[in-house]
Amino acid sequence: DAKTTQPPSMDCAEGRAANLPCNHSTISGNEYVYWYRQIHSQGPQYIIHGLKNNETNEMASLIITEDRKSSTLILPHATLRDTAVYYCIVSPSNTGNQFYFGTGTSLTVIP
Amino acid sequence: DSGVTQTPKHLITATGQRVTLRCSPRSGDLSVYWYQQSLDQGLQFLIQYYNGEERAKGNILERFSAQQFPDLHSELNLSSLELGDSALYFCASSTQGGLSDEQFFGPGTRLTVL
C-alpha cells in the first residue's frame, strides 16, 4: 500500500490560503488520493479526493503533480474553524478501499 | 452531520467484559468500515463489510468481531476487554466500497475500560 509523508505541523494566518503538502511517491496508477480532517476527537471529515486531475469543491482544492508522487491540499481562505489534523491518504488498490491513516499535519490557524 | 450514526456515544465498562457497538450507515450506502483510534496507535482500520459480507480485515484482534445485518447496520463486538482497548471507535460508510468512494465517518463511540 502506498504510504504518505506529511509535515507534522503547520501554521497559517486567518484569511490566508493554507497549503498542505503530501508525498506519496509509491502510489500506483489506480490509487486515489484522499484528504480528511479531524477536529479534536470528532469523526474524520471528508474534504476532497482525486486520481490524476486537479479537483475543487466548496471546501478546498487538490493539486496533484503530473507524476502523481505528491499533492497539495489548498484551503483558500483559512478560518479558525479550519484548525484540525489533516490526513492525506492513498486508497489501496487491493479490495476494500480501507484507509490507512498516518500521523497527519496539525494545522493551526492563527488570528 | 455525515448521516452515519453510532451508539452509544460513551461506554464505560470493566476488564473482562463484553460490549457491542452499533453503527447505522448513510441511507443507500452498502459498505461499512470500523476504525479504532487510541492515543498511541492513531486511527487504525479494523474491518470492512459490503452488503453483509466481510470484504477486508485490518488490525482486528481475535477478541473482536463484527457483522453487517440485512438492513445494512453493523455491530462491532468486543470481548474479554483489556485496559488497552480503551479508545474511540469510529464507523464509516460508503456507497459501494470502491476505490473512488469517499467514506463518511460517524461521531464515534468512546470506550473506557476500567
CSV table of C-alpha atoms in Angstrom, one decimal:
chain,number,residue,atom,x,y,z
A,1,ASP,CA,0.0,0.0,0.0
A,2,ALA,CA,1.2,3.5,-0.9
A,3,LYS,CA,2.4,5.4,2.2
A,4,THR,CA,2.2,9.1,2.6
A,5,THR,CA,4.5,11.6,4.2
A,6,GLN,CA,3.2,14.9,5.7
A,7,PRO,CA,4.8,17.6,7.8
A,8,PRO,CA,3.8,17.2,11.4
A,9,SER,CA,2.6,20.7,11.9
A,10,MET,CA,1.9,24.0,10.1
A,11,ASP,CA,0.6,27.4,11.0
A,12,CYS,CA,-1.5,29.7,8.8
A,13,ALA,CA,-2.8,33.2,9.3
A,14,GLU,CA,-6.5,33.6,9.3
A,15,GLY,CA,-7.8,34.7,5.9
A,16,ARG,CA,-4.8,33.4,4.1
A,17,ALA,CA,-4.5,30.3,1.9
A,18,ALA,CA,-3.3,27.2,3.7
A,19,ASN,CA,-1.2,24.9,1.5
A,20,LEU,CA,-0.8,21.4,3.0
A,21,PRO,CA,1.7,19.1,1.2
A,22,CYS,CA,1.8,15.4,1.0
A,23,ASN,CA,4.3,13.0,-0.6
A,24,HIS,CA,3.1,9.6,-1.9
A,25,SER,CA,6.0,8.5,-4.2
A,26,THR,CA,4.9,4.8,-4.3
A,27,ILE,CA,1.4,5.5,-5.4
A,28,SER,CA,0.0,3.1,-8.0
A,29,GLY,CA,-1.8,4.0,-11.2
A,30,ASN,CA,-5.4,3.3,-9.9
A,31,GLU,CA,-5.0,4.6,-6.4
A,32,TYR,CA,-6.8,7.7,-5.3
A,33,VAL,CA,-5.5,10.5,-3.1
A,34,TYR,CA,-8.0,11.4,-0.3
A,35,TRP,CA,-7.9,14.2,2.2
A,36,TYR,CA,-9.7,14.1,5.5
A,37,ARG,CA,-9.5,16.3,8.6
A,38,GLN,CA,-10.2,15.6,12.2
A,39,ILE,CA,-11.2,18.3,14.7
A,40,HIS,CA,-10.4,17.3,18.3
A,41,SER,CA,-11.9,13.8,18.8
A,42,GLN,CA,-14.7,14.1,16.2
A,43,GLY,CA,-15.1,11.7,13.4
A,44,PRO,CA,-12.8,12.4,10.4
A,45,GLN,CA,-14.4,14.7,7.9
A,46,TYR,CA,-14.1,14.1,4.2
A,47,ILE,CA,-12.6,17.0,2.3
A,48,ILE,CA,-11.7,16.0,-1.3
A,49,HIS,CA,-10.2,13.3,-3.4
A,50,GLY,CA,-8.7,12.8,-6.8
A,51,LEU,CA,-6.9,10.5,-9.1
A,52,LYS,CA,-4.9,12.5,-11.7
A,53,ASN,CA,-6.6,15.8,-12.3
A,54,ASN,CA,-6.8,18.7,-10.0
A,55,GLU,CA,-10.1,18.9,-8.1
A,56,THR,CA,-12.0,21.7,-6.4
A,57,ASN,CA,-15.1,21.7,-4.3
A,58,GLU,CA,-16.7,24.1,-1.8
A,59,MET,CA,-14.2,23.3,0.9
A,60,ALA,CA,-10.8,23.0,-0.9
A,61,SER,CA,-8.7,22.4,-3.9
A,62,LEU,CA,-6.5,19.4,-4.6
A,63,ILE,CA,-3.4,19.8,-6.8
A,64,ILE,CA,-1.8,16.5,-7.9
A,65,THR,CA,1.6,16.6,-9.6
A,66,GLU,CA,1.8,15.1,-13.1
A,67,ASP,CA,3.9,12.2,-11.9
A,68,ARG,CA,1.3,11.7,-9.0
A,69,LYS,CA,4.1,11.4,-6.5
A,70,SER,CA,2.9,14.3,-4.4
A,71,SER,CA,-0.2,16.5,-3.9
A,72,THR,CA,-1.2,19.7,-2.1
A,73,LEU,CA,-4.4,20.5,-0.4
A,74,ILE,CA,-5.3,24.2,-0.5
A,75,LEU,CA,-7.8,25.8,1.8
A,76,PRO,CA,-8.3,29.2,0.0
A,77,HIS,CA,-9.2,31.4,3.0
A,78,ALA,CA,-8.4,29.7,6.3
A,79,THR,CA,-10.6,30.4,9.3
A,80,LEU,CA,-10.2,29.5,12.9
A,81,ARG,CA,-12.6,26.6,12.4
A,82,ASP,CA,-10.1,25.0,10.0
A,83,THR,CA,-7.7,24.3,12.9
A,84,ALA,CA,-7.5,20.5,12.8
A,85,VAL,CA,-5.4,17.5,11.9
A,86,TYR,CA,-5.3,16.9,8.2
A,87,TYR,CA,-4.7,13.4,6.8
A,88,CYS,CA,-3.6,12.6,3.3
A,89,ILE,CA,-4.5,9.0,2.4
A,90,VAL,CA,-3.8,6.9,-0.6
A,91,SER,CA,-6.5,4.3,-1.2
A,92,PRO,CA,-5.0,0.8,-1.6
A,93,SER,CA,-5.6,-0.9,-4.9
A,94,ASN,CA,-6.4,-4.2,-3.4
A,95,THR,CA,-10.0,-5.0,-2.4
A,96,GLY,CA,-11.9,-2.9,0.1
A,97,ASN,CA,-10.6,0.6,-0.1
A,98,GLN,CA,-9.7,0.6,3.6
A,99,PHE,CA,-7.9,3.7,4.7
A,100,TYR,CA,-4.5,3.7,6.5
A,101,PHE,CA,-4.2,7.0,8.4
A,102,GLY,CA,-0.8,8.3,9.2
A,103,THR,CA,0.0,10.9,11.7
A,104,GLY,CA,-1.2,13.8,9.5
A,105,THR,CA,-0.5,17.5,9.7
A,106,SER,CA,-1.7,19.5,12.6
A,107,LEU,CA,-2.8,22.8,11.1
A,108,THR,CA,-3.2,25.8,13.4
A,109,VAL,CA,-4.9,28.9,12.1
A,110,ILE,CA,-3.7,32.0,13.9
A,111,PRO,CA,-6.0,35.0,14.3
B,1,ASP,CA,-23.6,15.7,10.1
B,2,SER,CA,-22.3,12.9,7.9
B,3,GLY,CA,-25.5,10.8,8.1
B,4,VAL,CA,-23.7,7.9,9.9
B,5,THR,CA,-25.0,7.2,13.4
B,6,GLN,CA,-23.3,5.4,16.2
B,7,THR,CA,-24.5,4.3,19.5
B,8,PRO,CA,-23.7,4.6,22.3
B,9,LYS,CA,-21.7,7.8,22.5
B,10,HIS,CA,-19.9,6.7,25.6
B,11,LEU,CA,-19.4,3.3,27.2
B,12,ILE,CA,-17.6,2.6,30.5
B,13,THR,CA,-17.0,-1.0,31.5
B,14,ALA,CA,-14.6,-3.2,33.4
B,15,THR,CA,-11.9,-5.5,32.2
B,16,GLY,CA,-13.0,-8.9,31.1
B,17,GLN,CA,-16.5,-7.7,30.0
B,18,ARG,CA,-18.1,-7.7,26.6
B,19,VAL,CA,-19.7,-4.8,24.7
B,20,THR,CA,-21.4,-4.2,21.4
B,21,LEU,CA,-21.1,-1.0,19.4
B,22,ARG,CA,-23.7,-0.2,16.8
B,23,CYS,CA,-23.5,1.7,13.5
B,24,SER,CA,-26.1,2.8,11.0
B,25,PRO,CA,-24.7,3.8,7.7
B,26,ARG,CA,-25.9,6.6,5.5
B,27,SER,CA,-29.0,5.9,3.5
B,28,GLY,CA,-28.1,3.9,0.4
B,29,ASP,CA,-24.6,3.0,1.5
B,30,LEU,CA,-23.7,-0.6,1.2
B,31,SER,CA,-20.3,-0.7,2.7
B,32,VAL,CA,-19.4,-0.2,6.4
B,33,TYR,CA,-15.9,0.2,7.9
B,34,TRP,CA,-14.7,0.1,11.5
B,35,TYR,CA,-11.7,2.0,12.8
B,36,GLN,CA,-10.1,2.3,16.2
B,37,GLN,CA,-8.3,5.4,17.4
B,38,SER,CA,-6.2,5.2,20.5
B,39,LEU,CA,-3.7,7.7,21.8
B,40,ASP,CA,-0.6,5.6,21.0
B,41,GLN,CA,-1.8,4.0,17.7
B,42,GLY,CA,-3.7,6.7,15.9
B,43,LEU,CA,-6.5,5.8,13.6
B,44,GLN,CA,-6.4,2.1,12.6
B,45,PHE,CA,-8.6,0.2,10.2
B,46,LEU,CA,-10.3,-2.8,11.7
B,47,ILE,CA,-12.7,-4.4,9.3
B,48,GLN,CA,-14.9,-3.7,6.3
B,49,TYR,CA,-18.2,-5.2,5.2
B,50,TYR,CA,-20.0,-4.8,1.9
B,51,ASN,CA,-23.7,-5.8,1.7
B,52,GLY,CA,-23.5,-8.2,4.6
B,53,GLU,CA,-20.2,-9.8,3.6
B,54,GLU,CA,-16.8,-9.3,5.1
B,55,ARG,CA,-14.6,-7.6,2.4
B,56,ALA,CA,-11.3,-6.7,4.2
B,57,LYS,CA,-9.7,-7.2,7.5
B,58,GLY,CA,-7.1,-5.0,9.1
B,59,ASN,CA,-5.6,-5.0,12.6
B,60,ILE,CA,-8.6,-6.5,14.3
B,61,LEU,CA,-7.9,-8.7,17.4
B,62,GLU,CA,-9.4,-12.2,17.6
B,63,ARG,CA,-11.4,-10.9,20.7
B,64,PHE,CA,-13.2,-8.5,18.4
B,65,SER,CA,-15.8,-9.5,15.8
B,66,ALA,CA,-18.2,-7.7,13.6
B,67,GLN,CA,-21.1,-8.3,11.3
B,68,GLN,CA,-23.4,-6.4,8.9
B,69,PHE,CA,-27.1,-7.2,9.0
B,70,PRO,CA,-29.6,-7.4,6.2
B,71,ASP,CA,-30.8,-3.9,6.9
B,72,LEU,CA,-27.1,-2.8,6.5
B,73,HIS,CA,-26.5,-1.7,10.0
B,74,SER,CA,-23.3,-3.1,11.6
B,75,GLU,CA,-22.2,-4.1,15.1
B,76,LEU,CA,-18.7,-4.4,16.5
B,77,ASN,CA,-18.4,-6.9,19.4
B,78,LEU,CA,-15.5,-6.5,21.8
B,79,SER,CA,-15.0,-9.3,24.3
B,80,SER,CA,-12.6,-10.1,27.2
B,81,LEU,CA,-11.9,-6.4,27.3
B,82,GLU,CA,-8.5,-5.1,28.4
B,83,LEU,CA,-7.4,-1.7,29.6
B,84,GLY,CA,-5.6,-1.2,26.2
B,85,ASP,CA,-8.9,-1.5,24.4
B,86,SER,CA,-9.9,1.9,25.7
B,87,ALA,CA,-10.2,4.1,22.6
B,88,LEU,CA,-12.5,5.9,20.2
B,89,TYR,CA,-14.2,3.5,17.8
B,90,PHE,CA,-15.4,5.0,14.5
B,91,CYS,CA,-17.7,3.6,11.9
B,92,ALA,CA,-17.7,4.9,8.3
B,93,SER,CA,-19.8,4.1,5.3
B,94,SER,CA,-19.5,4.4,1.6
B,95,THR,CA,-21.7,3.7,-1.4
B,96,GLN,CA,-20.0,0.7,-2.9
B,97,GLY,CA,-16.7,0.4,-1.1
B,98,GLY,CA,-14.8,1.1,-4.3
B,99,LEU,CA,-11.5,2.9,-4.7
B,100,SER,CA,-13.2,6.1,-5.7
B,101,ASP,CA,-15.9,6.1,-3.0
B,102,GLU,CA,-15.4,8.5,-0.2
B,103,GLN,CA,-16.0,7.3,3.3
B,104,PHE,CA,-18.3,9.2,5.7
B,105,PHE,CA,-17.5,8.8,9.3
B,106,GLY,CA,-19.8,8.7,12.3
B,107,PRO,CA,-19.2,10.6,15.6
B,108,GLY,CA,-17.6,7.6,17.3
B,109,THR,CA,-18.1,5.7,20.5
B,110,ARG,CA,-15.7,6.4,23.3
B,111,LEU,CA,-15.0,3.2,25.2
B,112,THR,CA,-13.3,3.3,28.6
B,113,VAL,CA,-12.2,0.1,30.2
B,114,LEU,CA,-11.5,0.3,33.9
